[in-house]
Backbone as a chain_set.jsonl record, in Angstrom:
{"seq": "MVNCVWRFVLSRRWWAGHVLVAAGCGLFLGLARWQWDRAHSITGDWQNLGYALQWPLFAVVLLAAWLRFLWLEQHRGPVELPPDVGEHPGPAPETASVPLPPAREAARPAVRGSAPGEDNPDDELAAYNAYLAQLAEQDQRR", "coords": {"N": [[28.384, 13.341, -11.267], [25.653, 13.211, -9.091], [22.464, 14.297, -10.014], [20.766, 17.046, -8.425], [18.034, 16.683, -8.119], [17.616, 13.992, -8.057], [18.952, 13.208, -5.757], [17.706, 12.218, -3.516], [17.574, 9.427, -3.715], [19.924, 8.412, -2.708], [19.667, 8.457, -0.059], [19.406, 6.944, 3.272], [17.035, 5.604, 3.502], [16.348, 4.406, 1.065], [18.247, 2.383, 0.605], [17.945, -0.313, 1.206], [16.088, -1.158, -0.667], [17.571, -0.683, -3.074], [19.62, -2.605, -2.725], [18.098, -4.96, -2.689], [17.098, -4.968, -5.339], [19.421, -4.972, -6.782], [20.464, -7.463, -5.987], [18.365, -9.141, -6.893], [18.533, -8.723, -9.654], [21.154, -9.622, -10.073], [20.81, -12.356, -9.376], [18.958, -13.158, -11.34], [20.518, -12.819, -13.648], [22.486, -14.76, -13.065], [20.966, -17.039, -13.184], [20.293, -16.967, -15.947], [22.759, -17.308, -17.025], [23.265, -19.89, -16.154], [21.193, -21.338, -17.46], [22.0, -20.839, -20.072], [24.488, -22.171, -20.218], [23.466, -24.826, -19.812], [21.814, -25.053, -22.01], [23.681, -25.37, -23.978], [24.846, -27.787, -23.267], [25.078, -31.45, -23.522], [22.618, -32.494, -22.796], [20.971, -30.351, -23.112], [18.437, -28.282, -24.482], [16.109, -26.496, -26.792], [14.391, -25.306, -25.128], [15.83, -24.661, -22.828], [17.432, -22.707, -23.929], [15.569, -20.766, -24.457], [14.808, -20.134, -21.882], [17.279, -19.062, -21.093], [17.292, -16.645, -22.496], [15.097, -15.527, -21.414], [15.492, -14.909, -18.599], [17.347, -12.695, -18.4], [15.596, -10.737, -19.395], [13.724, -10.581, -17.329], [15.375, -9.412, -15.339], [15.798, -6.884, -16.561], [13.183, -5.975, -16.477], [12.576, -5.891, -13.801], [14.515, -3.969, -12.989], [13.609, -1.743, -14.517], [11.027, -1.321, -13.275], [11.8, -0.696, -10.697], [13.183, 1.791, -11.195], [11.063, 3.184, -12.243], [9.361, 3.308, -10.018], [10.97, 4.842, -8.288], [10.984, 7.221, -9.868], [8.282, 7.93, -9.764], [8.048, 8.408, -7.06], [9.702, 10.672, -6.822], [8.302, 12.544, -8.367], [5.916, 12.803, -7.094], [3.164, 14.648, -6.165], [2.409, 17.266, -3.85], [0.815, 16.226, -0.799], [-2.504, 16.581, -0.676], [-5.042, 17.641, 1.457], [-8.518, 16.886, 1.987], [-10.984, 19.51, 1.542], [-12.547, 19.934, 3.81], [-11.229, 18.928, 6.047], [-9.793, 20.496, 7.897], [-11.847, 21.962, 9.083], [-13.84, 20.589, 10.557], [-13.387, 18.785, 13.489], [-14.272, 16.177, 13.698], [-16.253, 13.448, 14.864], [-17.041, 13.244, 18.327], [-15.158, 11.299, 20.657], [-16.69, 9.592, 22.188], [-19.027, 9.234, 20.748], [-18.175, 8.051, 18.421], [-17.487, 5.399, 19.015], [-18.093, 1.912, 19.668], [-21.398, 1.021, 19.691], [-23.202, 1.554, 22.743], [-24.658, -0.717, 25.299], [-28.197, -0.874, 25.873], [-28.843, -0.135, 28.449], [-26.83, 1.5, 29.401], [-26.974, 3.564, 27.595], [-28.38, 5.901, 28.253], [-26.567, 7.103, 29.997], [-24.749, 8.299, 28.446], [-22.664, 11.096, 27.69], [-23.995, 14.327, 26.862], [-23.55, 16.016, 23.693], [-21.888, 18.954, 23.201], [-23.363, 21.971, 22.139], [-25.489, 21.055, 20.529], [-28.743, 20.84, 19.962], [-31.601, 18.791, 20.723], [-33.492, 18.804, 18.577], [-32.199, 19.868, 16.503], [-30.726, 19.826, 13.125], [-28.158, 17.938, 12.866], [-24.964, 16.541, 12.211], [-24.08, 14.824, 14.3], [-26.547, 13.794, 15.242], [-27.198, 12.151, 13.151], [-25.184, 10.245, 13.361], [-25.784, 9.263, 15.9], [-28.213, 8.083, 15.4], [-27.466, 6.162, 13.649], [-25.725, 4.586, 15.294], [-27.649, 3.676, 17.111], [-29.194, 2.074, 15.393], [-27.183, 0.119, 14.794], [-26.911, -0.947, 17.429], [-29.373, -2.024, 17.667], [-29.312, -4.066, 15.742], [-27.256, -5.606, 16.854], [-28.567, -6.465, 19.194], [-30.577, -8.081, 18.042], [-28.948, -10.18, 16.969], [-27.95, -11.228, 19.388], [-30.282, -12.307, 20.472], [-30.765, -14.476, 18.929]], "CA": [[27.795, 13.682, -10.013], [24.17, 12.894, -9.044], [21.592, 15.48, -10.087], [20.125, 17.375, -7.14], [16.663, 16.207, -8.101], [17.644, 12.475, -7.738], [19.818, 12.899, -4.635], [17.005, 11.497, -2.495], [17.801, 8.02, -3.833], [21.058, 8.028, -1.963], [19.336, 8.474, 1.399], [19.397, 5.667, 3.908], [15.686, 5.087, 3.363], [16.262, 3.656, -0.147], [19.316, 1.466, 0.4], [17.382, -1.684, 1.236], [15.486, -1.383, -2.085], [18.622, -0.783, -4.072], [20.245, -3.836, -2.414], [17.222, -6.103, -3.192], [17.011, -4.922, -6.747], [20.725, -5.486, -7.324], [20.541, -8.939, -5.682], [17.496, -9.817, -7.842], [19.043, -8.697, -11.024], [22.295, -10.641, -10.103], [20.232, -13.7, -9.327], [18.376, -13.389, -12.656], [21.574, -12.996, -14.688], [23.121, -15.978, -12.827], [20.107, -18.086, -13.671], [20.379, -16.93, -17.366], [24.001, -17.957, -17.393], [23.07, -21.389, -15.923], [20.436, -21.855, -18.516], [22.824, -20.745, -21.351], [25.39, -23.32, -20.208], [22.686, -25.944, -19.845], [21.418, -25.279, -23.423], [24.875, -25.891, -24.785], [25.36, -29.115, -22.884], [24.583, -32.564, -24.246], [21.262, -32.759, -22.4], [20.278, -29.06, -23.238], [17.514, -28.183, -25.661], [15.562, -25.201, -27.143], [13.646, -24.728, -23.92], [16.911, -24.065, -21.996], [17.887, -21.473, -24.592], [14.438, -19.837, -24.267], [14.999, -19.57, -20.554], [18.486, -18.255, -21.018], [16.896, -15.387, -23.018], [14.04, -14.965, -20.563], [15.949, -14.343, -17.336], [17.786, -11.278, -18.469], [14.386, -9.88, -19.49], [13.188, -10.425, -15.953], [16.224, -8.38, -14.736], [15.472, -5.573, -17.085], [11.855, -5.49, -16.054], [12.807, -5.467, -12.384], [15.218, -2.555, -12.931], [12.745, -0.682, -14.93], [10.05, -1.233, -12.265], [12.381, 0.073, -9.587], [13.307, 3.149, -11.705], [9.667, 3.853, -12.278], [8.997, 3.554, -8.646], [11.837, 6.09, -7.852], [10.503, 8.337, -10.597], [6.961, 8.271, -9.152], [8.299, 8.995, -5.731], [10.295, 11.987, -7.001], [7.304, 13.404, -8.972], [4.629, 12.788, -6.401], [2.749, 15.951, -5.836], [2.12, 17.46, -2.384], [-0.38, 15.59, -0.297], [-3.655, 17.48, -0.459], [-6.133, 17.18, 2.34], [-9.907, 17.28, 1.517], [-11.199, 20.874, 2.081], [-13.309, 19.991, 5.116], [-10.413, 18.256, 7.089], [-9.453, 21.377, 9.09], [-13.003, 22.667, 9.574], [-14.525, 19.747, 11.526], [-12.465, 17.828, 14.094], [-14.741, 14.826, 13.612], [-17.184, 13.208, 16.013], [-16.466, 13.102, 19.706], [-14.705, 9.858, 20.789], [-17.764, 8.741, 22.742], [-20.01, 8.916, 19.691], [-17.533, 7.223, 17.388], [-17.186, 4.137, 19.574], [-19.035, 0.862, 19.502], [-22.703, 1.371, 20.437], [-23.38, 1.173, 24.203], [-25.834, -1.439, 25.496], [-29.38, -0.011, 26.095], [-28.944, 0.212, 29.858], [-25.798, 2.489, 29.496], [-27.172, 4.542, 26.545], [-28.728, 7.09, 28.894], [-25.402, 7.626, 30.651], [-23.764, 8.896, 27.485], [-22.776, 12.61, 27.897], [-24.504, 15.11, 25.619], [-22.599, 16.654, 22.814], [-22.043, 20.391, 23.386], [-23.786, 22.784, 21.047], [-26.448, 20.374, 19.741], [-30.071, 20.644, 20.604], [-32.186, 17.503, 20.181], [-34.204, 18.925, 17.424], [-31.359, 20.414, 15.388], [-30.22, 18.847, 12.151], [-26.767, 17.824, 13.2], [-24.338, 15.296, 11.838], [-24.016, 13.906, 15.405], [-27.734, 13.151, 15.272], [-27.135, 10.975, 12.17], [-24.374, 9.169, 13.947], [-26.495, 8.606, 16.987], [-29.227, 7.228, 14.867], [-26.705, 4.952, 13.09], [-25.355, 3.748, 16.453], [-28.899, 3.078, 17.61], [-29.383, 1.01, 14.429], [-26.224, -0.905, 15.112], [-27.287, -1.566, 18.657], [-30.614, -2.778, 17.454], [-28.847, -5.32, 15.028], [-26.491, -6.448, 17.835], [-29.585, -7.112, 20.051], [-31.242, -9.095, 17.272], [-28.047, -11.278, 17.008], [-27.98, -11.89, 20.673], [-31.514, -13.096, 20.694], [-30.775, -15.73, 18.098]], "C": [[26.272, 13.521, -10.227], [23.438, 14.281, -9.163], [20.899, 15.781, -8.783], [18.746, 16.826, -7.043], [16.606, 14.723, -7.64], [18.51, 12.152, -6.53], [19.042, 12.103, -3.53], [17.164, 9.991, -2.549], [18.989, 7.516, -3.111], [20.787, 8.026, -0.484], [19.247, 7.074, 1.952], [18.087, 4.996, 3.741], [15.582, 4.139, 2.131], [17.327, 2.473, -0.29], [18.851, 0.041, 0.387], [16.799, -2.037, -0.131], [16.515, -1.587, -3.119], [19.322, -2.163, -3.943], [19.486, -5.014, -3.089], [17.153, -6.09, -4.634], [18.308, -5.416, -7.383], [20.892, -6.993, -7.157], [19.626, -9.666, -6.628], [17.94, -9.861, -9.249], [20.332, -9.652, -11.134], [21.767, -12.081, -10.189], [19.63, -14.097, -10.748], [19.467, -13.632, -13.754], [22.342, -14.278, -14.437], [22.207, -17.138, -13.335], [20.11, -18.125, -15.307], [21.675, -17.607, -17.766], [23.906, -19.502, -17.247], [22.29, -22.009, -17.08], [21.193, -21.88, -19.899], [23.712, -21.906, -21.398], [24.613, -24.638, -20.364], [22.136, -26.161, -21.271], [22.512, -25.699, -24.343], [25.443, -27.222, -24.324], [24.724, -30.219, -23.719], [23.087, -32.726, -24.007], [20.323, -31.499, -22.648], [19.377, -29.144, -24.485], [17.1, -26.714, -25.809], [14.902, -24.556, -25.97], [14.709, -24.073, -22.984], [17.364, -22.687, -22.68], [16.859, -20.474, -24.497], [14.565, -19.232, -22.846], [16.267, -18.713, -20.364], [18.226, -16.818, -21.571], [15.883, -14.663, -22.119], [14.484, -14.389, -19.309], [16.567, -13.036, -17.441], [16.606, -10.312, -18.628], [13.756, -9.634, -18.232], [14.08, -9.34, -15.209], [15.937, -7.081, -15.224], [14.103, -5.107, -16.653], [11.919, -5.089, -14.584], [13.491, -4.147, -12.242], [14.335, -1.452, -13.423], [11.585, -0.412, -13.973], [10.561, -0.337, -11.136], [12.713, 1.548, -9.943], [12.065, 3.903, -11.792], [9.133, 4.182, -10.958], [9.605, 4.846, -8.144], [11.245, 7.335, -8.578], [9.16, 8.841, -10.013], [7.155, 9.063, -7.857], [8.852, 10.418, -5.842], [9.205, 13.024, -7.498], [6.016, 13.406, -8.282], [4.37, 14.185, -5.87], [2.508, 16.097, -4.32], [0.779, 16.779, -1.979], [-1.46, 16.66, -0.009], [-4.658, 16.918, 0.36], [-7.435, 17.555, 1.687], [-10.194, 18.639, 2.193], [-11.84, 20.865, 3.425], [-12.474, 19.324, 6.265], [-10.172, 19.246, 8.302], [-10.662, 21.968, 9.704], [-13.756, 21.899, 10.695], [-13.503, 18.769, 12.191], [-12.948, 16.404, 14.085], [-15.676, 14.633, 14.908], [-16.41, 12.965, 17.356], [-16.16, 11.641, 19.858], [-15.888, 9.028, 21.33], [-18.897, 8.44, 21.722], [-19.493, 8.039, 18.575], [-17.221, 5.806, 17.828], [-18.255, 3.141, 19.211], [-20.308, 1.253, 20.29], [-22.739, 0.762, 21.781], [-24.649, 0.243, 24.292], [-26.952, -0.459, 25.931], [-29.312, 0.54, 27.533], [-27.873, 1.453, 30.112], [-26.076, 3.67, 28.477], [-27.524, 5.893, 27.205], [-27.616, 7.825, 29.555], [-24.469, 8.338, 29.729], [-23.782, 10.454, 27.643], [-23.285, 13.262, 26.611], [-23.382, 15.826, 24.909], [-22.899, 18.13, 22.981], [-22.488, 21.064, 22.106], [-24.854, 22.12, 20.156], [-27.771, 20.262, 20.552], [-30.731, 19.391, 19.962], [-32.888, 17.681, 18.88], [-33.456, 19.413, 16.221], [-30.943, 19.418, 14.383], [-28.7, 18.875, 12.264], [-26.194, 16.527, 12.69], [-24.176, 14.305, 12.984], [-25.377, 13.232, 15.627], [-27.786, 11.95, 14.357], [-26.31, 9.849, 12.709], [-24.971, 8.465, 15.115], [-27.534, 7.727, 16.452], [-28.542, 5.963, 14.206], [-26.278, 4.023, 14.221], [-26.442, 3.095, 17.056], [-29.25, 1.911, 16.727], [-28.562, -0.161, 14.639], [-26.513, -1.654, 16.391], [-28.436, -2.465, 18.527], [-30.232, -4.179, 16.729], [-28.098, -6.142, 16.029], [-27.528, -7.193, 18.76], [-30.233, -8.312, 19.352], [-30.255, -10.299, 17.173], [-27.861, -12.002, 18.21], [-29.128, -12.692, 20.988], [-31.497, -14.444, 19.999], [-30.011, -16.797, 18.777]], "O": [[25.725, 13.668, -11.32], [23.781, 15.253, -8.491], [20.479, 14.856, -8.089], [18.305, 16.517, -5.936], [15.685, 14.293, -6.947], [18.793, 10.982, -6.271], [19.656, 11.408, -2.72], [16.921, 9.317, -1.548], [19.102, 6.309, -2.894], [21.652, 7.607, 0.284], [19.037, 6.118, 1.206], [18.07, 3.77, 3.85], [14.81, 3.18, 2.161], [17.249, 1.686, -1.233], [19.353, -0.751, -0.41], [17.03, -3.128, -0.654], [16.425, -2.494, -3.947], [19.583, -2.811, -4.957], [20.003, -5.844, -3.837], [17.146, -7.179, -5.21], [18.305, -6.159, -8.365], [21.383, -7.693, -8.042], [20.011, -10.712, -7.149], [17.773, -10.851, -9.962], [20.529, -10.351, -12.129], [22.242, -12.892, -10.985], [19.802, -15.218, -11.227], [19.342, -14.497, -14.62], [22.828, -14.885, -15.391], [22.719, -18.121, -13.871], [19.947, -19.191, -15.9], [21.709, -18.384, -18.72], [24.389, -20.27, -18.079], [22.664, -23.055, -17.612], [21.035, -22.784, -20.719], [23.774, -22.606, -22.41], [25.126, -25.526, -21.043], [21.999, -27.304, -21.707], [22.273, -26.322, -25.377], [26.4, -27.732, -24.906], [23.883, -29.918, -24.567], [22.356, -33.066, -24.937], [19.111, -31.556, -22.439], [19.565, -29.969, -25.379], [17.6, -25.824, -25.121], [14.879, -23.329, -25.867], [14.447, -23.01, -22.42], [17.622, -21.693, -22.002], [17.221, -19.299, -24.451], [14.448, -18.023, -22.644], [16.291, -17.772, -19.571], [18.891, -15.877, -21.139], [15.809, -13.436, -22.057], [13.897, -13.386, -18.904], [16.314, -12.227, -16.548], [16.612, -9.214, -18.072], [13.255, -8.53, -18.022], [13.539, -8.465, -14.534], [15.819, -6.155, -14.421], [13.903, -3.906, -16.478], [11.372, -4.06, -14.187], [13.077, -3.301, -11.45], [14.294, -0.363, -12.849], [11.188, 0.75, -13.891], [9.905, 0.603, -10.689], [12.55, 2.44, -9.11], [11.986, 5.089, -11.469], [8.51, 5.227, -10.771], [8.939, 5.767, -7.671], [11.037, 8.374, -7.952], [8.968, 10.04, -9.809], [6.584, 10.122, -7.597], [8.502, 11.278, -5.034], [9.208, 14.188, -7.099], [5.052, 13.962, -8.809], [5.215, 14.809, -5.229], [2.419, 15.093, -3.613], [-0.205, 16.778, -2.719], [-1.271, 17.531, 0.839], [-5.149, 15.824, 0.079], [-7.454, 18.487, 0.883], [-9.703, 18.892, 3.293], [-11.64, 21.835, 4.156], [-13.002, 19.178, 7.367], [-10.316, 18.903, 9.475], [-10.547, 22.473, 10.821], [-14.24, 22.504, 11.651], [-12.836, 18.012, 11.485], [-12.188, 15.492, 14.411], [-15.814, 15.478, 15.792], [-15.261, 12.525, 17.378], [-16.831, 10.808, 19.25], [-16.047, 7.869, 20.947], [-19.626, 7.461, 21.879], [-20.257, 7.374, 17.876], [-16.7, 5.049, 17.008], [-19.218, 3.479, 18.523], [-20.239, 1.75, 21.414], [-22.364, -0.395, 21.971], [-25.577, 0.379, 23.494], [-26.656, 0.672, 26.317], [-29.741, 1.674, 27.742], [-28.111, 2.294, 30.978], [-25.396, 4.693, 28.567], [-27.021, 6.929, 26.769], [-27.675, 9.048, 29.681], [-23.486, 8.929, 30.176], [-24.864, 11.037, 27.72], [-23.042, 12.818, 25.489], [-22.376, 16.189, 25.518], [-24.062, 18.526, 22.91], [-21.979, 20.708, 21.043], [-25.092, 22.637, 19.064], [-27.846, 19.68, 21.634], [-30.438, 19.017, 18.827], [-32.887, 16.738, 18.089], [-33.95, 19.395, 15.093], [-30.804, 18.242, 14.719], [-28.06, 19.803, 11.769], [-26.871, 15.5, 12.731], [-24.133, 13.098, 12.749], [-25.378, 12.133, 16.182], [-28.32, 10.894, 14.698], [-26.643, 8.673, 12.563], [-24.745, 7.276, 15.341], [-27.749, 6.654, 17.017], [-29.078, 4.856, 14.259], [-26.449, 2.808, 14.122], [-26.258, 1.975, 17.532], [-29.579, 0.841, 17.239], [-29.044, -1.293, 14.676], [-26.375, -2.876, 16.435], [-28.515, -3.521, 19.155], [-30.749, -5.244, 17.067], [-28.307, -7.355, 16.05], [-27.37, -8.378, 19.054], [-30.419, -9.38, 19.935], [-30.744, -11.422, 17.297], [-27.639, -13.213, 18.203], [-29.017, -13.686, 21.706], [-32.131, -15.407, 20.432], [-29.901, -17.906, 18.254]]}, "num_chains": 1, "name": "protein.A"}
């Protein structure tokens, strides 16, 4: 019976990966068999024997990588958000967009709760947007 901890690998989400890994391992073992037969034929040589030993190694590496991926998925810790994510909802959508042309800059609505002289992160964003608008103007003049 499957251990409760690893039961997640039987969910529908993982079946495509299981099938691809099984198909890859089957392909690699088939290629190993082909090279083994080729090494024992009249036209075969040591290179074919080397490939016959190399292809099963690829299958083992593929299987080990898939098991490691599943192990990491199982032992992944809870996703922790940075401490300030819940505190600040982020800039208002109108300040986070592409800078407005100078003619429409005055039409931008004021952000609530910020006086022009206050040290506010929105002031930094506005200054940065003004800088980007200035760069865009310089590009248009060229």
